[in-house]
Every structure is written in C-alpha cells, then in structure tokens.
Amino acid sequence: MPYAKGQSGNPKGRPKQTAEQKSQKEQFQRLLKSSTVEALQSIIQIANDRYNKDRFNACKYIIDKAYGANTAFLLDGTEDTAPTVIRIVPYGKENEDWNEDDWEEEWNNAPDENEDE
C-alpha cells in the first residue's frame, strides 16, 4: 500500500529500548572506549612492521581517521599545501658506513642514458 506524500513509512518510529537494553549498550560502549588506546597501538605496530601483509591497510586506516577519507580528492588548488617529500631508503644497505647523502653521489656518478645519442 503506497503512502501519501509527506506521510512517514514508520509512524510509530523506532521501538523504545528497555532499561536493561540501555544499560547493556552503555556497558558495551564503555568497554569499547576502554580498549581504544591498545587497539590504536596495535594498528600503529602493524603499520610500522615492514614485513606485515596488512601494513598498507593499517597505514590507510590511520590516515583516513586522522585526515578523513578521500581528502586528496577534496583539494581544489586553493589550499597552501606543502610539497610531498618521498624519502628513498636503499634496500639492503645495512652497512653502517652508508650515509643518507651517499645516494646523491651515486646519482650524479651514474651514466646518463641519453649520452649515447
């Protein structure tokens, strides 16, 4: 049976909760809030573990919660945004003699691909 325009499909509204249901809901929320710090620490630990298969999801979760989902698509060019800095760490360079500035020397001494032309 169709409803008349402007008439609610649920005129009585949501059923009221009993006192016991309200108490259980409040107890559940207190339990969740009490474990928030430990849960966030676990997510951060996963995000910092470079060999964990869920690292990307943990990082994405943290960024989404901190800045909101899809914030990159909300930029319209009028914001004064800082440039994105990507730090490249050489894989397998566990030698203590390796200096972070050594990459620049290797880059400058690398043969130029267009040199043969």
PDB file of N, CA, C and O in Angstrom, residues 49-51 55 87-96 98-100 102-103 106:
ATOM      1  N   ASP A  49      55.517  -2.323  10.936  1.00  0.00           N
ATOM      2  CA  ASP A  49      56.164  -3.599  10.613  1.00  0.00           C
ATOM      3  C   ASP A  49      56.250  -3.748   9.097  1.00  0.00           C
ATOM      4  O   ASP A  49      55.255  -4.012   8.431  1.00  0.00           O
ATOM      5  N   ARG A  50      57.430  -3.563   8.558  1.00  0.00           N
ATOM      6  CA  ARG A  50      57.588  -3.559   7.097  1.00  0.00           C
ATOM      7  C   ARG A  50      57.278  -4.902   6.452  1.00  0.00           C
ATOM      8  O   ARG A  50      57.040  -4.979   5.257  1.00  0.00           O
ATOM      9  N   TYR A  51      57.255  -5.985   7.215  1.00  0.00           N
ATOM     10  CA  TYR A  51      57.013  -7.305   6.639  1.00  0.00           C
ATOM     11  C   TYR A  51      55.586  -7.794   6.873  1.00  0.00           C
ATOM     12  O   TYR A  51      55.240  -8.891   6.467  1.00  0.00           O
ATOM     13  N   ARG A  55      50.160  -4.093   6.419  1.00  0.00           N
ATOM     14  CA  ARG A  55      50.767  -2.787   6.672  1.00  0.00           C
ATOM     15  C   ARG A  55      50.058  -1.668   5.912  1.00  0.00           C
ATOM     16  O   ARG A  55      49.751  -0.618   6.469  1.00  0.00           O
ATOM     17  N   ARG A  87      61.018   9.893   0.817  1.00  0.00           N
ATOM     18  CA  ARG A  87      62.373   9.522   1.208  1.00  0.00           C
ATOM     19  C   ARG A  87      62.643   8.119   0.715  1.00  0.00           C
ATOM     20  O   ARG A  87      61.913   7.187   1.024  1.00  0.00           O
ATOM     21  N   ILE A  88      63.683   7.948  -0.071  1.00  0.00           N
ATOM     22  CA  ILE A  88      64.038   6.648  -0.623  1.00  0.00           C
ATOM     23  C   ILE A  88      65.168   6.074   0.208  1.00  0.00           C
ATOM     24  O   ILE A  88      66.227   6.674   0.341  1.00  0.00           O
ATOM     25  N   VAL A  89      64.914   4.895   0.760  1.00  0.00           N
ATOM     26  CA  VAL A  89      65.921   4.215   1.566  1.00  0.00           C
ATOM     27  C   VAL A  89      66.430   3.047   0.749  1.00  0.00           C
ATOM     28  O   VAL A  89      65.647   2.205   0.323  1.00  0.00           O
ATOM     29  N   PRO A  90      67.723   2.989   0.499  1.00  0.00           N
ATOM     30  CA  PRO A  90      68.268   1.897  -0.313  1.00  0.00           C
ATOM     31  C   PRO A  90      68.006   0.549   0.352  1.00  0.00           C
ATOM     32  O   PRO A  90      68.239   0.386   1.538  1.00  0.00           O
ATOM     33  N   TYR A  91      67.503  -0.377  -0.420  1.00  0.00           N
ATOM     34  CA  TYR A  91      67.216  -1.707   0.079  1.00  0.00           C
ATOM     35  C   TYR A  91      68.522  -2.480   0.244  1.00  0.00           C
ATOM     36  O   TYR A  91      69.380  -2.471  -0.629  1.00  0.00           O
ATOM     37  N   GLY A  92      68.685  -3.126   1.361  1.00  0.00           N
ATOM     38  CA  GLY A  92      69.850  -3.954   1.593  1.00  0.00           C
ATOM     39  C   GLY A  92      71.085  -3.186   2.009  1.00  0.00           C
ATOM     40  O   GLY A  92      72.159  -3.761   2.136  1.00  0.00           O
ATOM     41  N   LYS A  93      70.976  -1.896   2.210  1.00  0.00           N
ATOM     42  CA  LYS A  93      72.130  -1.093   2.624  1.00  0.00           C
ATOM     43  C   LYS A  93      72.161  -1.033   4.153  1.00  0.00           C
ATOM     44  O   LYS A  93      71.866  -0.025   4.765  1.00  0.00           O
ATOM     45  N   GLU A  94      72.486  -2.144   4.773  1.00  0.00           N
ATOM     46  CA  GLU A  94      72.510  -2.203   6.227  1.00  0.00           C
ATOM     47  C   GLU A  94      73.899  -1.890   6.771  1.00  0.00           C
ATOM     48  O   GLU A  94      74.123  -1.929   7.964  1.00  0.00           O
ATOM     49  N   ASN A  95      74.794  -1.577   5.893  1.00  0.00           N
ATOM     50  CA  ASN A  95      76.151  -1.259   6.294  1.00  0.00           C
ATOM     51  C   ASN A  95      76.156   0.068   7.048  1.00  0.00           C
ATOM     52  O   ASN A  95      75.552   1.044   6.620  1.00  0.00           O
ATOM     53  N   GLU A  96      76.843   0.111   8.163  1.00  0.00           N
ATOM     54  CA  GLU A  96      76.884   1.331   8.964  1.00  0.00           C
ATOM     55  C   GLU A  96      77.637   2.460   8.260  1.00  0.00           C
ATOM     56  O   GLU A  96      77.488   3.621   8.620  1.00  0.00           O
ATOM     57  N   TRP A  98      77.092   3.459   5.312  1.00  0.00           N
ATOM     58  CA  TRP A  98      76.193   4.125   4.378  1.00  0.00           C
ATOM     59  C   TRP A  98      75.662   5.402   5.012  1.00  0.00           C
ATOM     60  O   TRP A  98      75.119   5.413   6.098  1.00  0.00           O
ATOM     61  N   ASN A  99      75.811   6.487   4.294  1.00  0.00           N
ATOM     62  CA  ASN A  99      75.336   7.775   4.755  1.00  0.00           C
ATOM     63  C   ASN A  99      74.114   8.142   3.919  1.00  0.00           C
ATOM     64  O   ASN A  99      74.052   7.827   2.735  1.00  0.00           O
ATOM     65  N   GLU A 100      73.166   8.827   4.512  1.00  0.00           N
ATOM     66  CA  GLU A 100      71.948   9.186   3.780  1.00  0.00           C
ATOM     67  C   GLU A 100      72.238  10.069   2.576  1.00  0.00           C
ATOM     68  O   GLU A 100      71.467  10.115   1.630  1.00  0.00           O
ATOM     69  N   ASP A 102      74.776   9.671   0.560  1.00  0.00           N
ATOM     70  CA  ASP A 102      75.526   8.916  -0.446  1.00  0.00           C
ATOM     71  C   ASP A 102      74.726   8.689  -1.724  1.00  0.00           C
ATOM     72  O   ASP A 102      75.293   8.516  -2.788  1.00  0.00           O
ATOM     73  N   TRP A 103      73.399   8.672  -1.631  1.00  0.00           N
ATOM     74  CA  TRP A 103      72.595   8.441  -2.826  1.00  0.00           C
ATOM     75  C   TRP A 103      72.827   9.527  -3.860  1.00  0.00           C
ATOM     76  O   TRP A 103      72.825   9.275  -5.059  1.00  0.00           O
ATOM     77  N   GLU A 106      75.948   8.760  -5.781  1.00  0.00           N
ATOM     78  CA  GLU A 106      75.709   7.666  -6.730  1.00  0.00           C
ATOM     79  C   GLU A 106      74.874   8.147  -7.908  1.00  0.00           C
ATOM     80  O   GLU A 106      75.098   7.767  -9.045  1.00  0.00           O
TER      81      GLU A 106
END
